[in-house]
Amino acid sequence: MWIVDWALIVPLGLLLVPFLYFGWMHSTKLEEGSCDALIVLGQRTDNGEIGALLQERLDTAVRLFEQHRYRFLILSGGAVGSERSEAEMMQEYLVRQGVPKDKIIMEALSRNTVQNIAYCRTLLQRSNLNSCLIVSNSFHIRRMKYIAGKLNVNARFYAARRPRSILFMQWKPTFQEIRAYRLSLPWIKKLR
């Protein structure tokens, strides 16, 4: 007869849950390809400097812009953590990488992911753009999909899945997404 040792199973299960959550967060389906618009969501920029995770988003956007067809590239992010908007700093970075300035549309008012997606929805409608691919980091994709679904934004999603970035730079933001989901709910209700 097999005896269950709960004193061993419960702690092992509690250790396993964070790893399962982490794997689940980084395993969502990604789709790249041509669309009317490529959207890059900003990330807090302290002291006017683009951090490593935002740079990863921008480098991914440059690669996608070179490999696929997009009518426009929308940069979304207000002034969070700096006097200048994230969109403005992202535009400077992308222009230095060879992206034509006349292909960039700026959204510089948003202060969180829900606003990023809602304000980009408005820009898409105003610019007669029917399809979009939203770029962020791997940890962010599931919440973006949830928000876009609630706000009726027909979008595809993409992130570079670089093991080094995921393992060394995205641990903390992955677990912060639990709180971010909760904080997103009132914003979604307000903007629906």
Backbone as JSON Lines, residues from 0, in Angstrom:
{"i":0,"aa":"M","n":[0.84,-1.18,0.0],"ca":[0.0,0.0,0.0],"c":[0.89,1.25,0.0]}
{"i":1,"aa":"W","n":[0.51,2.19,-0.81],"ca":[1.29,3.42,-0.98],"c":[0.77,4.48,-0.01]}
{"i":2,"aa":"I","n":[1.68,5.09,0.74],"ca":[1.3,6.11,1.72],"c":[1.78,7.47,1.22]}
{"i":3,"aa":"V","n":[0.88,8.44,1.25],"ca":[1.2,9.78,0.79],"c":[1.82,10.56,1.94]}
{"i":4,"aa":"D","n":[3.0,11.1,1.7],"ca":[3.68,11.92,2.71],"c":[3.41,13.39,2.39]}
{"i":5,"aa":"W","n":[2.31,13.92,2.94],"ca":[1.9,15.31,2.67],"c":[2.94,16.32,3.13]}
{"i":6,"aa":"A","n":[3.7,15.97,4.14],"ca":[4.74,16.89,4.62],"c":[5.81,17.12,3.57]}
{"i":7,"aa":"L","n":[5.95,16.22,2.64],"ca":[6.9,16.36,1.54],"c":[6.23,16.91,0.28]}
{"i":8,"aa":"I","n":[5.01,16.44,0.0],"ca":[4.32,16.82,-1.23],"c":[3.91,18.29,-1.23]}
{"i":9,"aa":"V","n":[3.39,18.81,-0.13],"ca":[2.92,20.19,-0.09],"c":[4.06,21.18,-0.33]}
{"i":10,"aa":"P","n":[5.2,21.08,0.36],"ca":[6.28,22.03,0.07],"c":[6.82,21.91,-1.36]}
{"i":11,"aa":"L","n":[6.9,20.68,-1.88],"ca":[7.35,20.5,-3.26],"c":[6.36,21.14,-4.24]}
{"i":12,"aa":"G","n":[5.07,20.97,-3.96],"ca":[4.05,21.59,-4.8],"c":[4.14,23.1,-4.77]}
{"i":13,"aa":"L","n":[4.37,23.66,-3.59],"ca":[4.49,25.11,-3.46],"c":[5.72,25.64,-4.19]}
{"i":14,"aa":"L","n":[6.77,24.84,-4.25],"ca":[7.95,25.23,-5.0],"c":[7.72,25.12,-6.5]}
{"i":15,"aa":"L","n":[6.9,24.17,-6.9],"ca":[6.66,23.93,-8.31],"c":[5.72,24.98,-8.94]}
{"i":16,"aa":"V","n":[4.78,25.49,-8.18],"ca":[3.78,26.44,-8.7],"c":[4.43,27.65,-9.37]}
{"i":17,"aa":"P","n":[5.42,28.33,-8.75],"ca":[6.03,29.48,-9.44],"c":[6.68,29.12,-10.77]}
{"i":18,"aa":"F","n":[7.28,27.95,-10.85],"ca":[7.91,27.53,-12.11],"c":[6.85,27.25,-13.18]}
{"i":19,"aa":"L","n":[5.74,26.64,-12.78],"ca":[4.66,26.38,-13.74],"c":[4.06,27.7,-14.22]}
{"i":20,"aa":"Y","n":[3.84,28.64,-13.3],"ca":[3.31,29.96,-13.66],"c":[4.26,30.66,-14.63]}
{"i":21,"aa":"F","n":[5.55,30.64,-14.32],"ca":[6.54,31.3,-15.17],"c":[6.52,30.7,-16.58]}
{"i":22,"aa":"G","n":[6.5,29.38,-16.66],"ca":[6.45,28.71,-17.96],"c":[5.18,29.04,-18.72]}
{"i":23,"aa":"W","n":[4.05,29.07,-18.02],"ca":[2.78,29.4,-18.66],"c":[2.8,30.82,-19.22]}
{"i":24,"aa":"M","n":[3.33,31.76,-18.45],"ca":[3.36,33.16,-18.88],"c":[4.2,33.34,-20.15]}
{"i":25,"aa":"H","n":[5.24,32.57,-20.3],"ca":[6.15,32.75,-21.43],"c":[5.89,31.78,-22.58]}
{"i":26,"aa":"S","n":[4.77,31.07,-22.52],"ca":[4.51,30.08,-23.57],"c":[3.3,30.42,-24.43]}
{"i":27,"aa":"T","n":[2.77,31.61,-24.31],"ca":[1.63,32.0,-25.12],"c":[2.0,32.07,-26.59]}
{"i":28,"aa":"K","n":[1.04,31.84,-27.44],"ca":[1.27,31.82,-28.88],"c":[1.66,33.2,-29.39]}
{"i":29,"aa":"L","n":[2.69,33.25,-30.21],"ca":[3.16,34.48,-30.83],"c":[2.97,34.38,-32.33]}
{"i":30,"aa":"E","n":[2.64,35.51,-32.95],"ca":[2.44,35.53,-34.4],"c":[3.13,36.76,-34.98]}
{"i":31,"aa":"E","n":[4.02,36.56,-35.92],"ca":[4.58,37.7,-36.61],"c":[4.09,37.68,-38.04]}
{"i":32,"aa":"G","n":[4.27,38.79,-38.73],"ca":[3.85,38.87,-40.11],"c":[3.39,40.28,-40.44]}
{"i":33,"aa":"S","n":[3.01,40.47,-41.69],"ca":[2.6,41.78,-42.17],"c":[1.21,42.15,-41.66]}
{"i":34,"aa":"C","n":[1.04,43.43,-41.37],"ca":[-0.24,44.02,-40.94],"c":[-0.24,45.47,-41.38]}
{"i":35,"aa":"D","n":[-1.34,46.15,-41.17],"ca":[-1.38,47.58,-41.46],"c":[-0.45,48.35,-40.54]}
{"i":36,"aa":"A","n":[-0.44,47.97,-39.26],"ca":[0.38,48.71,-38.29],"c":[1.14,47.77,-37.37]}
{"i":37,"aa":"L","n":[2.34,48.18,-37.06],"ca":[3.16,47.53,-36.05],"c":[3.15,48.47,-34.85]}
{"i":38,"aa":"I","n":[2.72,47.97,-33.71],"ca":[2.61,48.8,-32.51],"c":[3.64,48.33,-31.49]}
{"i":39,"aa":"V","n":[4.4,49.29,-30.95],"ca":[5.37,48.97,-29.89],"c":[4.9,49.68,-28.63]}
{"i":40,"aa":"L","n":[4.66,48.9,-27.58],"ca":[4.25,49.49,-26.31],"c":[5.48,49.94,-25.55]}
{"i":41,"aa":"G","n":[5.37,51.11,-24.94],"ca":[6.47,51.66,-24.17],"c":[6.63,50.96,-22.83]}
{"i":42,"aa":"Q","n":[7.68,51.35,-22.15],"ca":[7.94,50.88,-20.8],"c":[8.6,52.02,-20.06]}
{"i":43,"aa":"R","n":[8.33,52.11,-18.8],"ca":[8.85,53.21,-17.98],"c":[10.33,53.48,-18.29]}
{"i":44,"aa":"T","n":[10.63,54.74,-18.52],"ca":[11.99,55.17,-18.82],"c":[12.46,56.11,-17.73]}
{"i":45,"aa":"D","n":[13.27,55.63,-16.84],"ca":[13.78,56.46,-15.76],"c":[14.97,57.27,-16.24]}
{"i":46,"aa":"N","n":[15.02,58.53,-15.83],"ca":[16.12,59.44,-16.18],"c":[16.3,59.6,-17.68]}
{"i":47,"aa":"G","n":[15.23,59.43,-18.44],"ca":[15.32,59.62,-19.88],"c":[16.11,58.58,-20.62]}
{"i":48,"aa":"E","n":[16.3,57.41,-20.02],"ca":[17.08,56.35,-20.66],"c":[16.21,55.14,-20.97]}
{"i":49,"aa":"I","n":[16.42,54.59,-22.14],"ca":[15.72,53.38,-22.54],"c":[16.38,52.19,-21.86]}
{"i":50,"aa":"G","n":[15.57,51.44,-21.1],"ca":[16.08,50.27,-20.4],"c":[16.21,49.06,-21.33]}
{"i":51,"aa":"A","n":[16.81,48.0,-20.79],"ca":[17.09,46.8,-21.59],"c":[15.83,46.15,-22.15]}
{"i":52,"aa":"L","n":[14.75,46.1,-21.37],"ca":[13.53,45.45,-21.86],"c":[12.86,46.28,-22.95]}
{"i":53,"aa":"L","n":[12.86,47.59,-22.82],"ca":[12.3,48.43,-23.88],"c":[13.18,48.37,-25.13]}
{"i":54,"aa":"Q","n":[14.47,48.33,-24.94],"ca":[15.36,48.19,-26.1],"c":[15.1,46.87,-26.82]}
{"i":55,"aa":"E","n":[14.83,45.82,-26.07],"ca":[14.51,44.53,-26.7],"c":[13.25,44.66,-27.56]}
{"i":56,"aa":"R","n":[12.24,45.38,-27.06],"ca":[11.02,45.59,-27.85],"c":[11.34,46.36,-29.13]}
{"i":57,"aa":"L","n":[12.15,47.4,-29.0],"ca":[12.48,48.24,-30.15],"c":[13.32,47.48,-31.17]}
{"i":58,"aa":"D","n":[14.3,46.72,-30.72],"ca":[15.11,45.92,-31.64],"c":[14.26,44.88,-32.37]}
{"i":59,"aa":"T","n":[13.3,44.32,-31.65],"ca":[12.37,43.38,-32.28],"c":[11.54,44.09,-33.35]}
{"i":60,"aa":"A","n":[11.09,45.3,-33.05],"ca":[10.3,46.08,-34.01],"c":[11.12,46.4,-35.26]}
{"i":61,"aa":"V","n":[12.38,46.74,-35.08],"ca":[13.24,47.04,-36.24],"c":[13.33,45.82,-37.13]}
{"i":62,"aa":"R","n":[13.57,44.65,-36.53],"ca":[13.67,43.41,-37.31],"c":[12.37,43.13,-38.05]}
{"i":63,"aa":"L","n":[11.24,43.25,-37.35],"ca":[9.95,42.99,-37.98],"c":[9.67,43.99,-39.1]}
{"i":64,"aa":"F","n":[10.01,45.26,-38.86],"ca":[9.78,46.31,-39.86],"c":[10.59,46.05,-41.13]}
{"i":65,"aa":"E","n":[11.77,45.51,-40.96],"ca":[12.62,45.2,-42.11],"c":[12.15,43.95,-42.85]}
{"i":66,"aa":"Q","n":[11.56,42.99,-42.15],"ca":[11.21,41.71,-42.75],"c":[9.78,41.62,-43.27]}
{"i":67,"aa":"H","n":[8.9,42.49,-42.8],"ca":[7.49,42.41,-43.17],"c":[7.0,43.77,-43.68]}
{"i":68,"aa":"R","n":[5.77,43.78,-44.14],"ca":[5.2,45.03,-44.66],"c":[4.23,45.62,-43.64]}
{"i":69,"aa":"Y","n":[4.48,46.85,-43.26],"ca":[3.59,47.61,-42.38],"c":[3.43,49.0,-42.98]}
{"i":70,"aa":"R","n":[2.22,49.5,-42.96],"ca":[2.01,50.86,-43.44],"c":[2.59,51.87,-42.45]}
{"i":71,"aa":"F","n":[2.4,51.58,-41.16],"ca":[2.88,52.5,-40.13],"c":[3.37,51.73,-38.91]}
{"i":72,"aa":"L","n":[4.2,52.4,-38.15],"ca":[4.68,51.89,-36.88],"c":[4.17,52.86,-35.82]}
{"i":73,"aa":"I","n":[3.37,52.36,-34.89],"ca":[2.8,53.2,-33.82],"c":[3.6,52.97,-32.55]}
{"i":74,"aa":"L","n":[4.06,54.07,-31.96],"ca":[4.81,54.02,-30.7],"c":[3.91,54.56,-29.6]}
{"i":75,"aa":"S","n":[3.72,53.76,-28.55],"ca":[2.76,54.13,-27.52],"c":[3.43,54.2,-26.15]}
{"i":76,"aa":"G","n":[3.38,55.4,-25.55],"ca":[3.89,55.56,-24.19],"c":[4.04,57.02,-23.82]}
{"i":77,"aa":"G","n":[3.44,57.39,-22.71],"ca":[3.53,58.76,-22.21],"c":[4.78,58.98,-21.38]}
{"i":78,"aa":"A","n":[4.79,60.1,-20.69],"ca":[5.93,60.47,-19.85],"c":[5.76,59.84,-18.48]}
{"i":79,"aa":"V","n":[6.25,58.64,-18.32],"ca":[6.2,57.91,-17.05],"c":[7.64,57.7,-16.61]}
{"i":80,"aa":"G","n":[8.06,58.39,-15.58],"ca":[9.42,58.23,-15.07],"c":[10.41,59.22,-15.66]}
{"i":81,"aa":"S","n":[10.03,59.96,-16.68],"ca":[10.9,60.94,-17.32],"c":[10.05,62.13,-17.76]}
{"i":82,"aa":"E","n":[10.71,63.24,-18.06],"ca":[9.99,64.41,-18.56],"c":[9.52,64.2,-19.98]}
{"i":83,"aa":"R","n":[10.3,63.48,-20.78],"ca":[9.93,63.2,-22.16],"c":[9.11,61.92,-22.22]}
{"i":84,"aa":"S","n":[8.25,61.84,-23.24],"ca":[7.42,60.65,-23.38],"c":[8.25,59.46,-23.84]}
{"i":85,"aa":"E","n":[7.77,58.29,-23.48],"ca":[8.41,57.06,-23.94],"c":[8.36,57.0,-25.47]}
{"i":86,"aa":"A","n":[7.23,57.43,-26.05],"ca":[7.08,57.41,-27.51],"c":[8.15,58.26,-28.19]}
{"i":87,"aa":"E","n":[8.42,59.43,-27.62],"ca":[9.44,60.31,-28.2],"c":[10.82,59.66,-28.16]}
{"i":88,"aa":"M","n":[11.16,59.05,-27.02],"ca":[12.47,58.39,-26.9],"c":[12.57,57.18,-27.83]}
{"i":89,"aa":"M","n":[11.46,56.46,-27.95],"ca":[11.44,55.3,-28.84],"c":[11.61,55.74,-30.29]}
{"i":90,"aa":"Q","n":[10.95,56.84,-30.67],"ca":[11.07,57.33,-32.04],"c":[12.52,57.68,-32.36]}
{"i":91,"aa":"E","n":[13.19,58.38,-31.46],"ca":[14.6,58.73,-31.69],"c":[15.44,57.48,-31.89]}
{"i":92,"aa":"Y","n":[15.22,56.46,-31.08],"ca":[15.97,55.21,-31.18],"c":[15.73,54.56,-32.53]}
{"i":93,"aa":"L","n":[14.45,54.45,-32.93],"ca":[14.11,53.76,-34.18],"c":[14.62,54.52,-35.4]}
{"i":94,"aa":"V","n":[14.56,55.84,-35.38],"ca":[15.07,56.63,-36.5],"c":[16.58,56.4,-36.65]}
{"i":95,"aa":"R","n":[17.28,56.33,-35.51],"ca":[18.73,56.03,-35.56],"c":[18.99,54.65,-36.15]}
{"i":96,"aa":"Q","n":[18.03,53.74,-36.01],"ca":[18.17,52.38,-36.55],"c":[17.72,52.28,-38.01]}
{"i":97,"aa":"G","n":[17.28,53.4,-38.58],"ca":[16.92,53.41,-39.99],"c":[15.45,53.37,-40.31]}
{"i":98,"aa":"V","n":[14.58,53.41,-39.31],"ca":[13.14,53.44,-39.57],"c":[12.76,54.85,-40.03]}
{"i":99,"aa":"P","n":[12.09,54.98,-41.18],"ca":[11.72,56.32,-41.68],"c":[10.75,57.03,-40.73]}
{"i":100,"aa":"K","n":[11.07,58.26,-40.39],"ca":[10.26,59.04,-39.45],"c":[8.83,59.22,-39.95]}
{"i":101,"aa":"D","n":[8.64,59.31,-41.26],"ca":[7.29,59.52,-41.8],"c":[6.42,58.26,-41.71]}
{"i":102,"aa":"K","n":[6.99,57.15,-41.3],"ca":[6.23,55.91,-41.11],"c":[5.82,55.72,-39.64]}
{"i":103,"aa":"I","n":[6.19,56.68,-38.77],"ca":[5.96,56.55,-37.33],"c":[4.79,57.43,-36.91]}
{"i":104,"aa":"I","n":[3.86,56.83,-36.17],"ca":[2.75,57.56,-35.54],"c":[3.0,57.49,-34.04]}
{"i":105,"aa":"M","n":[2.85,58.64,-33.38],"ca":[3.15,58.71,-31.94],"c":[1.86,58.74,-31.12]}
{"i":106,"aa":"E","n":[1.86,57.99,-30.05],"ca":[0.81,58.05,-29.03],"c":[1.55,58.33,-27.73]}
{"i":107,"aa":"A","n":[1.48,59.53,-27.22],"ca":[2.33,59.92,-26.09],"c":[1.53,60.32,-24.85]}
{"i":108,"aa":"L","n":[0.3,59.82,-24.71],"ca":[-0.51,60.18,-23.55],"c":[-0.68,59.04,-22.55]}
{"i":109,"aa":"S","n":[-0.57,57.8,-23.01],"ca":[-0.85,56.65,-22.15],"c":[0.14,56.53,-21.0]}
{"i":110,"aa":"R","n":[-0.38,56.0,-19.89],"ca":[0.45,55.84,-18.7],"c":[0.44,54.4,-18.18]}
{"i":111,"aa":"N","n":[-0.28,53.51,-18.88],"ca":[-0.3,52.1,-18.5],"c":[-0.71,51.27,-19.72]}
{"i":112,"aa":"T","n":[-0.66,49.97,-19.6],"ca":[-0.91,49.08,-20.73],"c":[-2.34,49.19,-21.26]}
{"i":113,"aa":"V","n":[-3.31,49.35,-20.36],"ca":[-4.7,49.48,-20.82],"c":[-4.84,50.73,-21.68]}
{"i":114,"aa":"Q","n":[-4.28,51.85,-21.22],"ca":[-4.33,53.07,-22.02],"c":[-3.55,52.91,-23.32]}
{"i":115,"aa":"N","n":[-2.39,52.25,-23.28],"ca":[-1.63,52.0,-24.51],"c":[-2.55,51.4,-25.57]}
{"i":116,"aa":"I","n":[-3.22,50.33,-25.21],"ca":[-4.03,49.59,-26.17],"c":[-5.28,50.39,-26.56]}
{"i":117,"aa":"A","n":[-5.93,51.04,-25.6],"ca":[-7.13,51.83,-25.91],"c":[-6.8,53.0,-26.82]}
{"i":118,"aa":"Y","n":[-5.74,53.72,-26.53],"ca":[-5.39,54.89,-27.35],"c":[-4.89,54.46,-28.73]}
{"i":119,"aa":"C","n":[-4.2,53.33,-28.8],"ca":[-3.78,52.81,-30.11],"c":[-5.0,52.38,-30.93]}
{"i":120,"aa":"R","n":[-6.0,51.83,-30.27],"ca":[-7.25,51.47,-30.96],"c":[-7.83,52.71,-31.64]}
{"i":121,"aa":"T","n":[-7.83,53.83,-30.93],"ca":[-8.34,55.08,-31.5],"c":[-7.49,55.52,-32.7]}
{"i":122,"aa":"L","n":[-6.17,55.44,-32.56],"ca":[-5.28,55.81,-33.68],"c":[-5.49,54.91,-34.89]}
{"i":123,"aa":"L","n":[-5.68,53.63,-34.65],"ca":[-5.94,52.69,-35.75],"c":[-7.21,53.09,-36.49]}
{"i":124,"aa":"Q","n":[-8.27,53.38,-35.74],"ca":[-9.54,53.75,-36.36],"c":[-9.42,55.05,-37.15]}
{"i":125,"aa":"R","n":[-8.77,56.06,-36.54],"ca":[-8.61,57.36,-37.2],"c":[-7.77,57.27,-38.47]}
{"i":126,"aa":"S","n":[-6.8,56.38,-38.46],"ca":[-5.88,56.25,-39.6],"c":[-6.33,55.21,-40.61]}
{"i":127,"aa":"N","n":[-7.53,54.63,-40.38],"ca":[-8.07,53.61,-41.29],"c":[-7.14,52.41,-41.41]}
{"i":128,"aa":"L","n":[-6.59,51.99,-40.28],"ca":[-5.71,50.82,-40.23],"c":[-6.52,49.68,-39.62]}
{"i":129,"aa":"N","n":[-6.63,48.58,-40.33],"ca":[-7.52,47.5,-39.92],"c":[-6.87,46.35,-39.16]}
{"i":130,"aa":"S","n":[-5.56,46.22,-39.29],"ca":[-4.89,45.1,-38.63],"c":[-3.62,45.6,-37.95]}
{"i":131,"aa":"C","n":[-3.26,44.94,-36.86],"ca":[-2.04,45.36,-36.16],"c":[-1.35,44.18,-35.49]}
{"i":132,"aa":"L","n":[-0.08,44.36,-35.3],"ca":[0.76,43.43,-34.55],"c":[1.35,44.24,-33.41]}
{"i":133,"aa":"I","n":[1.1,43.82,-32.18],"ca":[1.59,44.54,-31.01],"c":[2.83,43.83,-30.46]}
{"i":134,"aa":"V","n":[3.89,44.6,-30.26],"ca":[5.17,44.07,-29.79],"c":[5.4,44.5,-28.34]}
{"i":135,"aa":"S","n":[5.84,43.55,-27.54],"ca":[6.26,43.83,-26.17],"c":[7.28,42.77,-25.77]}
{"i":136,"aa":"N","n":[7.39,42.5,-24.48],"ca":[8.26,41.44,-23.99],"c":[7.41,40.21,-23.69]}
{"i":137,"aa":"S","n":[8.03,39.08,-23.62],"ca":[7.34,37.81,-23.45],"c":[6.42,37.79,-22.22]}
{"i":138,"aa":"F","n":[6.85,38.33,-21.09],"ca":[6.06,38.31,-19.86],"c":[4.75,39.1,-20.0]}
{"i":139,"aa":"H","n":[4.68,40.0,-20.94],"ca":[3.6,40.97,-21.08],"c":[2.49,40.51,-22.02]}
{"i":140,"aa":"I","n":[2.75,39.5,-22.82],"ca":[1.85,39.11,-23.91],"c":[0.49,38.64,-23.41]}
{"i":141,"aa":"R","n":[0.43,37.8,-22.4],"ca":[-0.87,37.28,-21.95],"c":[-1.79,38.41,-21.48]}
{"i":142,"aa":"R","n":[-1.28,39.36,-20.73],"ca":[-2.12,40.46,-20.25],"c":[-2.54,41.36,-21.41]}
{"i":143,"aa":"M","n":[-1.62,41.58,-22.36],"ca":[-1.99,42.38,-23.53],"c":[-3.13,41.72,-24.3]}
{"i":144,"aa":"K","n":[-3.07,40.42,-24.48],"ca":[-4.13,39.7,-25.19],"c":[-5.46,39.85,-24.45]}
{"i":145,"aa":"Y","n":[-5.41,39.75,-23.14],"ca":[-6.62,39.88,-22.33],"c":[-7.22,41.27,-22.5]}
{"i":146,"aa":"I","n":[-6.37,42.3,-22.37],"ca":[-6.84,43.69,-22.48],"c":[-7.39,43.96,-23.88]}
{"i":147,"aa":"A","n":[-6.66,43.55,-24.91],"ca":[-7.11,43.77,-26.28],"c":[-8.45,43.08,-26.53]}
{"i":148,"aa":"G","n":[-8.62,41.89,-26.0],"ca":[-9.89,41.19,-26.14],"c":[-11.02,41.95,-25.48]}
{"i":149,"aa":"K","n":[-10.8,42.44,-24.28],"ca":[-11.83,43.19,-23.56],"c":[-12.15,44.52,-24.23]}
{"i":150,"aa":"L","n":[-11.17,45.12,-24.91],"ca":[-11.39,46.41,-25.57],"c":[-11.72,46.25,-27.06]}
{"i":151,"aa":"N","n":[-11.96,45.0,-27.49],"ca":[-12.32,44.71,-28.88],"c":[-11.3,45.21,-29.89]}
{"i":152,"aa":"V","n":[-10.05,44.98,-29.6],"ca":[-8.97,45.32,-30.53],"c":[-8.53,44.03,-31.2]}
{"i":153,"aa":"N","n":[-8.7,43.97,-32.5],"ca":[-8.3,42.79,-33.26],"c":[-6.8,42.9,-33.53]}
{"i":154,"aa":"A","n":[-6.02,42.16,-32.79],"ca":[-4.57,42.28,-32.89],"c":[-3.91,40.92,-32.81]}
{"i":155,"aa":"R","n":[-2.7,40.89,-33.34],"ca":[-1.79,39.77,-33.13],"c":[-0.7,40.28,-32.2]}
{"i":156,"aa":"F","n":[0.07,39.37,-31.63],"ca":[1.04,39.75,-30.6],"c":[2.37,39.05,-30.85]}
{"i":157,"aa":"Y","n":[3.44,39.78,-30.53],"ca":[4.76,39.2,-30.74],"c":[5.75,39.73,-29.7]}
{"i":158,"aa":"A","n":[6.67,38.88,-29.35],"ca":[7.8,39.23,-28.47],"c":[8.98,38.36,-28.85]}
{"i":159,"aa":"A","n":[10.16,38.91,-28.71],"ca":[11.36,38.09,-28.9],"c":[11.47,37.17,-27.7]}
{"i":160,"aa":"R","n":[11.66,35.91,-27.94],"ca":[11.84,34.97,-26.83],"c":[13.3,34.58,-26.76]}
{"i":161,"aa":"R","n":[14.07,35.43,-26.13],"ca":[15.49,35.15,-25.96],"c":[15.68,34.55,-24.58]}
{"i":162,"aa":"P","n":[16.17,33.31,-24.5],"ca":[16.3,32.65,-23.2],"c":[17.05,33.49,-22.16]}
{"i":163,"aa":"R","n":[18.12,34.14,-22.58],"ca":[18.89,34.95,-21.63],"c":[18.04,36.08,-21.05]}
{"i":164,"aa":"S","n":[17.28,36.75,-21.9],"ca":[16.4,37.83,-21.45],"c":[15.31,37.29,-20.52]}
{"i":165,"aa":"I","n":[14.68,36.2,-20.93],"ca":[13.6,35.64,-20.12],"c":[14.12,35.19,-18.75]}
{"i":166,"aa":"L","n":[15.25,34.5,-18.74],"ca":[15.76,33.95,-17.49],"c":[16.4,34.99,-16.58]}
{"i":167,"aa":"F","n":[17.02,36.03,-17.14],"ca":[17.76,36.96,-16.3],"c":[17.12,38.33,-16.15]}
{"i":168,"aa":"M","n":[16.28,38.75,-17.11],"ca":[15.7,40.1,-17.02],"c":[14.19,40.09,-16.78]}
{"i":169,"aa":"Q","n":[13.53,38.95,-17.02],"ca":[12.07,38.97,-16.97],"c":[11.46,38.22,-15.79]}
{"i":170,"aa":"W","n":[12.3,37.75,-14.86],"ca":[11.74,37.06,-13.69],"c":[10.83,37.98,-12.9]}
{"i":171,"aa":"K","n":[11.36,39.12,-12.48],"ca":[10.6,40.04,-11.63],"c":[9.35,40.56,-12.35]}
{"i":172,"aa":"P","n":[9.46,41.08,-13.6],"ca":[8.24,41.55,-14.26],"c":[7.21,40.45,-14.48]}
{"i":173,"aa":"T","n":[7.65,39.21,-14.65],"ca":[6.7,38.11,-14.83],"c":[5.81,37.97,-13.6]}
{"i":174,"aa":"F","n":[6.39,38.04,-12.43],"ca":[5.6,37.89,-11.2],"c":[4.86,39.18,-10.86]}
{"i":175,"aa":"Q","n":[5.33,40.32,-11.33],"ca":[4.59,41.58,-11.14],"c":[3.32,41.6,-11.99]}
{"i":176,"aa":"E","n":[3.25,40.76,-13.01],"ca":[2.05,40.7,-13.84],"c":[0.83,40.26,-13.05]}
{"i":177,"aa":"I","n":[1.01,39.51,-11.98],"ca":[-0.13,39.1,-11.15],"c":[-0.83,40.34,-10.62]}
{"i":178,"aa":"R","n":[-0.08,41.25,-10.07],"ca":[-0.63,42.51,-9.55],"c":[-1.13,43.39,-10.69]}
{"i":179,"aa":"A","n":[-0.4,43.4,-11.8],"ca":[-0.78,44.24,-12.95],"c":[-2.14,43.83,-13.52]}
{"i":180,"aa":"Y","n":[-2.44,42.52,-13.54],"ca":[-3.76,42.08,-14.0],"c":[-4.84,42.72,-13.14]}
{"i":181,"aa":"R","n":[-4.66,42.65,-11.84],"ca":[-5.65,43.19,-10.91],"c":[-5.81,44.69,-11.11]}
{"i":182,"aa":"L","n":[-4.71,45.4,-11.27],"ca":[-4.76,46.85,-11.46],"c":[-5.35,47.24,-12.82]}
{"i":183,"aa":"S","n":[-5.28,46.35,-13.79],"ca":[-5.82,46.62,-15.12],"c":[-7.34,46.61,-15.15]}
{"i":184,"aa":"L","n":[-7.98,45.83,-14.29],"ca":[-9.43,45.63,-14.36],"c":[-10.23,46.93,-14.26]}
{"i":185,"aa":"P","n":[-9.97,47.84,-13.29],"ca":[-10.74,49.08,-13.27],"c":[-10.5,49.96,-14.49]}
{"i":186,"aa":"W","n":[-9.28,49.94,-15.02],"ca":[-8.98,50.74,-16.22],"c":[-9.75,50.21,-17.42]}
{"i":187,"aa":"I","n":[-9.84,48.89,-17.53],"ca":[-10.58,48.28,-18.63],"c":[-12.05,48.7,-18.55]}
{"i":188,"aa":"K","n":[-12.65,48.62,-17.36],"ca":[-14.04,49.01,-17.19],"c":[-14.25,50.47,-17.59]}
{"i":189,"aa":"K","n":[-13.33,51.3,-17.22],"ca":[-13.44,52.74,-17.51],"c":[-13.36,53.04,-19.0]}
{"i":190,"aa":"L","n":[-12.53,52.28,-19.74],"ca":[-12.26,52.59,-21.14],"c":[-13.08,51.75,-22.13]}
{"i":191,"aa":"R","n":[-13.9,50.84,-21.66],"ca":[-14.71,50.02,-22.57],"c":[-15.75,50.87,-23.14]}
